[in-house]
Short mmCIF file of C-alpha atoms and ligand atoms in Angstrom, two decimals:
data_model
loop_
_atom_site.label_atom_id
_atom_site.label_comp_id
_atom_site.label_asym_id
_atom_site.label_seq_id
_atom_site.Cartn_x
_atom_site.Cartn_y
_atom_site.Cartn_z
CA MET G 90 113.16 65.45 108.90
CA LYS G 91 109.43 65.38 107.84
CA LYS G 92 108.53 66.39 104.32
CA ALA G 93 105.52 68.35 103.19
CA ILE G 94 104.23 69.66 99.84
CA VAL G 95 101.97 72.68 99.58
CA LEU G 96 100.06 73.10 96.39
CA GLY G 97 99.02 76.61 95.95
CA ALA G 98 102.19 77.81 97.79
CA GLY G 99 102.28 81.10 95.86
CA GLY G 100 98.91 82.12 97.17
CA PHE G 101 97.66 83.78 100.41
CA ILE G 102 97.04 80.80 102.71
CA GLY G 103 99.65 78.57 101.09
CA SER G 104 102.49 80.89 101.42
CA HIS G 105 101.62 81.34 105.10
CA LEU G 106 101.41 77.51 105.41
CA VAL G 107 104.80 77.03 103.98
CA LYS G 108 106.26 79.42 106.54
CA ASN G 109 104.36 77.75 109.35
CA LEU G 110 105.57 74.25 108.37
CA LYS G 111 109.16 75.50 108.16
CA ASN G 112 108.82 76.78 111.68
CA ASP G 113 107.68 73.40 112.80
CA GLY G 114 110.95 72.01 111.25
CA TYR G 115 109.62 70.39 108.04
CA TRP G 116 111.32 70.18 104.67
CA VAL G 117 108.76 71.92 102.38
CA ARG G 118 108.22 71.92 98.60
CA GLY G 119 105.84 74.52 97.26
CA ALA G 120 104.13 74.40 93.94
CA ASP G 121 102.17 77.04 92.24
CA LEU G 122 101.74 78.93 88.84
CA LYS G 123 103.38 81.93 90.52
CA LEU G 124 105.64 82.95 93.45
CA PRO G 125 104.30 84.61 96.51
CA GLU G 126 103.49 88.17 95.75
CA PHE G 127 104.48 89.86 98.89
CA SER G 128 107.56 88.13 100.31
CA ALA G 129 109.99 85.34 99.21
CA SER G 130 108.73 81.76 99.69
CA ALA G 131 110.15 80.03 102.75
CA ALA G 132 109.99 76.73 100.82
CA ASP G 133 113.07 74.57 100.51
CA ASP G 134 112.08 73.92 96.92
CA PHE G 135 109.42 75.83 94.82
CA ALA G 136 108.31 74.28 91.60
CA GLN G 137 106.68 76.75 89.47
CA GLY G 138 104.17 75.28 87.12
CA ASP G 139 100.65 74.51 86.12
CA LEU G 140 98.76 71.83 88.13
CA ARG G 141 96.30 71.49 85.31
CA ASN G 142 99.20 69.87 83.47
CA LYS G 143 99.46 66.16 84.69
CA ASP G 144 103.18 65.87 83.77
CA PHE G 145 103.91 68.74 86.06
CA VAL G 146 101.90 67.11 88.81
CA GLU G 147 103.78 63.85 88.31
CA ASN G 148 107.12 65.59 88.41
CA ILE G 149 106.42 67.21 91.85
CA PHE G 150 105.39 63.85 93.38
CA ASP G 151 108.73 62.21 92.52
CA GLN G 152 109.29 61.55 96.24
CA GLU G 153 107.37 60.64 99.40
CA TYR G 154 105.79 63.29 101.50
CA ASP G 155 104.54 63.04 105.17
CA GLU G 156 101.92 65.63 104.54
CA VAL G 157 100.25 66.85 101.32
CA TYR G 158 98.23 70.11 101.35
CA GLN G 159 96.04 70.87 98.22
CA LEU G 160 95.19 74.60 98.31
CA ALA G 161 95.49 75.61 94.70
CA ALA G 162 92.39 76.90 92.99
CA ASP G 163 91.25 79.48 90.62
CA MET G 164 89.63 81.98 93.04
CA GLY G 165 89.11 85.55 94.01
CA GLY G 166 86.99 87.88 96.00
CA ALA G 167 83.32 88.79 95.47
CA GLY G 168 84.05 90.85 92.42
CA TYR G 169 85.65 87.74 90.79
CA ILE G 170 83.35 84.88 91.86
CA PHE G 171 79.84 86.32 91.81
CA THR G 172 79.82 88.26 88.46
CA GLY G 173 79.37 85.06 86.39
CA GLU G 174 82.03 86.27 83.95
CA ASN G 175 84.66 83.72 85.19
CA ASP G 176 82.48 80.67 85.90
CA ALA G 177 83.87 78.49 83.09
CA ASP G 178 87.40 79.13 84.15
CA ILE G 179 86.75 78.66 87.82
CA MET G 180 85.06 75.28 87.29
CA HIS G 181 87.38 74.00 84.56
CA ASN G 182 90.64 75.01 86.25
CA SER G 183 89.98 73.98 89.85
CA ALA G 184 88.30 70.66 88.89
CA LEU G 185 91.25 69.85 86.65
CA ILE G 186 93.81 70.56 89.37
CA ASN G 187 91.90 68.25 91.84
CA LEU G 188 91.43 65.53 89.35
CA ASN G 189 95.22 65.54 88.48
CA VAL G 190 96.30 65.78 92.19
CA LEU G 191 94.21 62.93 93.44
CA ASP G 192 95.05 60.62 90.56
CA VAL G 193 98.83 61.08 90.87
CA CYS G 194 98.68 60.73 94.60
CA LYS G 195 96.71 57.57 94.38
CA ASN G 196 99.03 56.15 91.81
CA ASN G 197 102.08 57.02 93.93
CA GLY G 198 100.68 55.40 97.11
CA ILE G 199 100.13 58.75 99.01
CA LYS G 200 97.27 57.94 101.35
CA ARG G 201 96.19 61.40 102.70
CA VAL G 202 95.66 64.66 101.09
CA PHE G 203 94.34 67.89 102.75
CA TYR G 204 91.76 69.69 100.57
CA SER G 205 90.53 73.21 101.15
CA SER G 206 86.91 73.44 100.35
CA SER G 207 84.79 76.53 101.23
CA ALA G 208 81.78 77.87 103.11
CA CYS G 209 80.55 78.74 99.60
CA ILE G 210 79.19 75.23 99.27
CA TYR G 211 76.30 75.91 101.71
CA PRO G 212 72.83 76.33 100.31
CA GLN G 213 71.62 79.85 99.57
CA VAL G 214 68.36 79.07 101.25
CA ASN G 215 69.96 78.67 104.66
CA GLN G 216 71.70 82.01 104.39
CA ILE G 217 68.75 84.35 103.72
CA ASP G 218 68.38 85.55 107.42
CA PRO G 219 71.47 87.51 108.26
CA ALA G 220 70.78 87.01 112.00
CA ASN G 221 70.62 83.24 111.89
CA PRO G 222 72.52 81.66 108.82
CA ASN G 223 72.83 77.83 109.07
CA CYS G 224 76.21 76.52 108.14
CA GLU G 225 76.14 73.26 109.94
CA GLU G 226 78.24 70.75 108.11
CA LYS G 227 75.22 68.46 107.48
CA SER G 228 73.18 71.27 106.06
CA ALA G 229 75.20 71.13 102.79
CA TYR G 230 72.57 68.86 101.17
CA PRO G 231 70.17 69.13 99.50
CA ALA G 232 72.82 71.29 97.76
CA HIS G 233 72.22 74.79 96.25
CA PRO G 234 75.48 76.89 96.47
CA ASP G 235 75.07 80.46 95.28
CA SER G 236 77.94 80.25 92.92
CA GLU G 237 79.83 78.03 90.40
CA TYR G 238 82.83 78.37 92.61
CA GLY G 239 80.75 76.63 95.34
CA TRP G 240 79.50 73.92 93.08
CA GLU G 241 83.08 73.17 91.97
CA LYS G 242 84.07 72.89 95.68
CA LEU G 243 81.27 70.53 96.36
CA PHE G 244 82.17 68.39 93.38
CA SER G 245 85.83 68.26 94.50
CA GLU G 246 84.80 67.37 98.09
CA ARG G 247 82.92 64.37 96.67
CA LEU G 248 85.96 63.50 94.52
CA PHE G 249 88.16 63.52 97.47
CA ILE G 250 85.59 61.29 99.50
CA SER G 251 85.27 58.98 96.45
CA TYR G 252 88.86 58.32 96.54
CA ASN G 253 88.69 57.55 100.24
CA ARG G 254 85.80 55.09 99.48
CA ASN G 255 87.27 53.29 96.35
CA TYR G 256 91.02 53.54 96.90
CA GLY G 257 91.46 53.44 100.66
CA MET G 258 92.80 57.03 100.88
CA GLN G 259 92.25 59.06 104.04
CA ASN G 260 91.84 62.56 102.59
CA ARG G 261 90.75 65.42 104.86
CA ILE G 262 88.54 68.16 103.95
CA ALA G 263 88.20 71.65 105.45
CA ARG G 264 85.43 74.23 104.63
CA TYR G 265 87.22 77.44 105.13
CA HIS G 266 85.07 80.60 106.08
CA ASN G 267 86.56 83.92 104.95
CA ILE G 268 90.34 83.75 105.86
CA PHE G 269 92.20 87.07 106.07
CA GLY G 270 95.50 88.52 107.26
CA PRO G 271 98.61 90.23 106.15
CA GLU G 272 100.06 89.40 102.72
CA GLY G 273 96.66 88.69 101.32
CA THR G 274 95.43 90.35 98.11
CA TRP G 275 94.40 93.87 99.13
CA ASN G 276 93.61 95.61 95.71
CA GLY G 277 92.81 94.87 92.09
CA GLY G 278 89.24 93.24 92.53
CA ARG G 279 90.25 89.91 93.96
CA GLU G 280 90.50 91.08 97.53
CA LYS G 281 87.91 90.04 100.13
CA ALA G 282 85.88 92.27 102.54
CA PRO G 283 88.41 92.69 105.40
CA ALA G 284 91.32 93.59 103.09
CA ALA G 285 89.01 95.82 101.05
CA MET G 286 87.78 97.63 104.11
CA CYS G 287 91.35 98.09 105.50
CA ARG G 288 92.45 99.58 102.16
CA LYS G 289 89.47 101.99 101.93
CA VAL G 290 89.98 103.17 105.40
CA ALA G 291 93.68 103.47 105.13
CA GLU G 292 93.20 105.50 101.83
CA ALA G 293 90.55 107.72 103.25
CA LYS G 294 91.19 111.27 104.36
CA ASP G 295 90.04 112.17 107.88
CA ASN G 296 86.39 113.29 108.01
CA SER G 297 85.47 111.77 104.76
CA THR G 298 83.49 108.69 103.68
CA ILE G 299 84.11 105.07 102.69
CA GLU G 300 81.90 103.00 100.35
CA VAL G 301 80.56 99.67 101.44
CA TRP G 302 78.75 97.30 99.06
CA GLY G 303 75.15 96.63 99.70
CA ASP G 304 73.11 97.95 102.68
CA GLY G 305 75.98 96.67 104.94
CA LEU G 306 73.55 94.62 106.99
CA GLN G 307 74.74 91.29 105.31
CA THR G 308 76.60 89.22 107.99
CA ARG G 309 79.89 87.22 107.70
CA SER G 310 82.56 85.96 110.06
CA PHE G 311 86.29 86.23 109.33
CA LEU G 312 89.12 83.98 110.44
CA PHE G 313 92.58 85.13 110.89
CA VAL G 314 95.13 83.15 108.83
CA ASP G 315 97.18 81.79 111.91
CA GLU G 316 94.17 80.04 113.22
CA CYS G 317 93.17 78.77 109.84
CA LEU G 318 96.66 77.09 109.67
CA GLU G 319 96.26 75.70 113.10
CA GLY G 320 93.03 74.07 112.28
CA THR G 321 94.37 72.91 108.93
CA LYS G 322 97.24 70.99 110.47
CA ARG G 323 95.06 69.64 113.22
CA LEU G 324 92.53 68.33 110.79
CA LEU G 325 95.11 66.82 108.45
CA ARG G 326 96.61 64.90 111.42
CA SER G 327 93.13 63.74 112.72
CA ASP G 328 90.93 60.85 111.99
CA VAL G 329 88.05 62.98 110.75
CA ASP G 330 87.06 61.79 107.38
CA LYS G 331 84.08 64.23 106.84
CA PRO G 332 84.26 67.85 105.81
CA LEU G 333 84.79 70.22 108.79
CA ASN G 334 84.16 73.98 109.06
CA ILE G 335 87.33 75.93 109.81
CA GLY G 336 86.04 79.42 110.59
CA SER G 337 85.25 81.97 113.20
CA GLU G 338 81.92 82.08 115.00
CA GLU G 339 82.23 85.87 115.71
CA MET G 340 79.59 87.02 113.16
CA VAL G 341 79.51 90.74 112.25
CA SER G 342 77.54 92.72 109.68
CA ILE G 343 79.72 94.29 106.94
CA ASN G 344 78.98 97.71 108.37
CA GLU G 345 80.26 96.53 111.72
CA LEU G 346 83.35 95.24 110.10
CA ALA G 347 83.76 98.65 108.44
CA GLN G 348 83.33 100.34 111.78
CA LEU G 349 85.87 98.15 113.53
CA VAL G 350 88.52 99.08 110.90
CA ILE G 351 87.51 102.71 111.20
CA ASP G 352 87.98 102.48 114.96
CA ILE G 353 91.35 100.86 114.54
CA SER G 354 92.48 103.67 112.26
CA GLY G 355 91.39 106.33 114.68
CA LYS G 356 89.91 108.30 111.72
CA ASN G 357 86.57 109.98 111.75
CA LEU G 358 84.87 108.34 108.75
CA THR G 359 81.25 107.86 107.63
CA ILE G 360 80.01 104.61 105.95
CA GLU G 361 78.25 105.05 102.55
CA ASN G 362 76.40 102.06 101.40
CA ILE G 363 76.44 101.66 97.62
CA GLU G 364 75.38 99.04 95.07
CA GLY G 365 77.74 96.14 94.46
CA PRO G 366 78.09 92.34 94.20
CA LEU G 367 76.91 90.73 97.37
CA GLY G 368 76.79 86.97 97.84
CA VAL G 369 74.47 85.53 100.45
CA ARG G 370 72.74 87.56 102.98
CA GLY G 371 74.24 85.89 106.07
CA ARG G 372 77.02 83.50 106.80
CA ASN G 373 78.69 82.22 109.95
CA SER G 374 80.87 79.25 110.97
CA ASP G 375 79.16 76.60 113.03
CA ASN G 376 81.96 75.15 115.20
CA ARG G 377 80.20 72.51 117.10
CA LEU G 378 81.53 69.67 115.04
CA ILE G 379 85.12 70.78 115.00
CA ARG G 380 85.08 71.44 118.71
CA GLY G 381 83.70 68.03 119.33
CA ARG G 382 85.94 66.23 116.93
CA LEU G 383 89.35 67.99 117.28
CA ASN G 384 88.65 69.32 120.83
CA TRP G 385 89.74 72.69 119.38
CA ALA G 386 88.12 75.67 117.63
CA PRO G 387 89.33 79.15 116.55
CA SER G 388 88.93 81.62 119.51
CA ARG G 389 90.95 84.85 118.61
CA PRO G 390 88.88 87.98 118.47
CA LEU G 391 88.39 89.53 115.07
CA GLN G 392 89.69 92.83 116.30
CA MET G 393 93.27 91.30 116.82
CA GLY G 394 93.51 90.01 113.25
CA LEU G 395 92.14 93.34 111.81
CA GLU G 396 94.69 95.30 113.70
CA ALA G 397 97.59 93.21 112.16
CA THR G 398 95.96 93.41 108.68
CA TYR G 399 95.30 97.15 108.86
CA ALA G 400 98.90 97.78 109.83
CA TRP G 401 100.17 95.74 106.98
CA ILE G 402 97.82 97.24 104.41
CA SER G 403 98.85 100.73 105.50
CA GLN G 404 102.36 99.85 105.05
CA GLN G 405 101.73 98.58 101.56
CA LEU G 406 100.03 101.90 100.57
CA GLU G 407 102.88 103.91 102.01
CA SER G 408 105.43 101.83 100.06
CA ALA G 409 103.34 102.20 96.89
CA LYS G 410 103.26 106.07 97.53
CA LEU G 411 106.99 106.22 97.96
CA ALA G 412 107.56 104.10 94.81
CA GLY G 413 105.66 106.86 93.00
P1 NAD R 174 94.89 82.22 96.55
O1 NAD R 174 94.24 82.52 95.22
O2 NAD R 174 95.79 83.24 97.11
O3 NAD R 174 95.78 80.86 96.22
C1 NAD R 174 95.49 79.82 95.37
C2 NAD R 174 96.79 79.62 94.61
O4 NAD R 174 96.53 78.66 93.72
C3 NAD R 174 97.29 80.86 93.81
O5 NAD R 174 98.59 81.20 94.22
C4 NAD R 174 97.30 80.45 92.32
O6 NAD R 174 98.27 80.88 91.63
C5 NAD R 174 97.31 78.96 92.54
N1 NAD R 174 96.81 78.31 91.28
C6 NAD R 174 95.68 78.55 90.71
N2 NAD R 174 95.58 77.73 89.51
C7 NAD R 174 96.72 77.07 89.58
C8 NAD R 174 97.30 76.16 88.57
N3 NAD R 174 96.49 75.79 87.46
N4 NAD R 174 98.50 75.55 88.80
C9 NAD R 174 99.23 75.94 90.03
N5 NAD R 174 98.75 76.75 90.90
C10 NAD R 174 97.51 77.28 90.65
O7 NAD R 174 93.83 81.75 97.50
P2 NAD R 174 93.83 81.42 99.10
O8 NAD R 174 92.98 82.52 99.79
O9 NAD R 174 95.21 81.25 99.51
O10 NAD R 174 93.01 80.05 99.20
C11 NAD R 174 93.66 78.86 99.18
C12 NAD R 174 92.56 77.75 99.09
O11 NAD R 174 91.57 77.92 100.20
C13 NAD R 174 91.76 77.72 97.82
O12 NAD R 174 91.47 76.46 97.36
C14 NAD R 174 90.48 78.46 98.16
O13 NAD R 174 89.43 78.21 97.27
C15 NAD R 174 90.35 78.02 99.55
N6 NAD R 174 89.37 78.95 100.28
C16 NAD R 174 89.94 80.15 100.81
C17 NAD R 174 89.19 80.95 101.49
C18 NAD R 174 89.78 82.31 101.92
O14 NAD R 174 88.99 83.06 102.55
N7 NAD R 174 90.86 82.75 101.58
C19 NAD R 174 87.86 80.69 101.86
C20 NAD R 174 87.38 79.32 101.45
C21 NAD R 174 88.14 78.48 100.76
#
């Protein structure tokens, strides 16, 4: 039986990845500060602890793994990353996790670690025109991410690549673009646009309004979590040693995203654009490289993922109401 370890297994993507690897027949150990929030972990073994603590990292690498996935990071939605208030923690915590994980893996003879970087590493200057953002992999340099979260990801990408260069490792790096789906954070300030939109629409009374941050013309693409996992596994098992985008190329404005969710709900709602933290003006995945290198790219329409997410968030709201 193949063995995998998922770091960040209590988080959104990590908990889905554990389930996915279990379905593939793997023995899976998860590690995280916390257990998954919305359902029990499917992991065979779950080590709860702090990856900033090197002893903990050494303890969980007490055996061999066929696949190692490093998804743990201090992260959140626009309300967490872009205010500036959490910058020191974001940089310190995530860098320390990556430093520990790589060093322990190198010392234990583990050759290959998957690392989840982010579209947030791309330069702000290439994302000013909402109609034509440039997120081609090679446009990352000269670097100028719009957040310290992005700078830390860029540092860690380079760290993983340095271990390839100097220690003969074969680390694999994905730049995820806005992953969403059921069992993701949907309230409290760390949720991202699709979940926030689903919650606002599900909470809204018919014939009322929902608030959308900014003028709503900023553009993004959103990738459903199942396709993110498919890309993640394909990349880890490939020979691609450069960072690859894993994202959707279906770019929408934030107002269009809101309207899609409104249409799914069947409610009659008006969008009210208000001031709020924004991030870059436009961002879309560029999938030419992944298509060329993996002979695969995400293809599922945004609408399908939103339907599943809206249904799940509506259920969460109902359960919260029943619980009083
Ligand atoms: P998440 O916040 O749900 O999961 C991250 C997990 O890491 C959390 O469960 C958290 O408890 C854990 N963690 C943080 N600090 C830790 C520590 N010191 N020790 C142990 N565990 C710790 O985030 P996610 O959406 O599942 O994202 C997973 C990875 O993908 C992250 O690295 C994130 O930066 C990256 N990413 C995600 C997206 C996205 O849209 N979700 C986009 C780009 C990149």
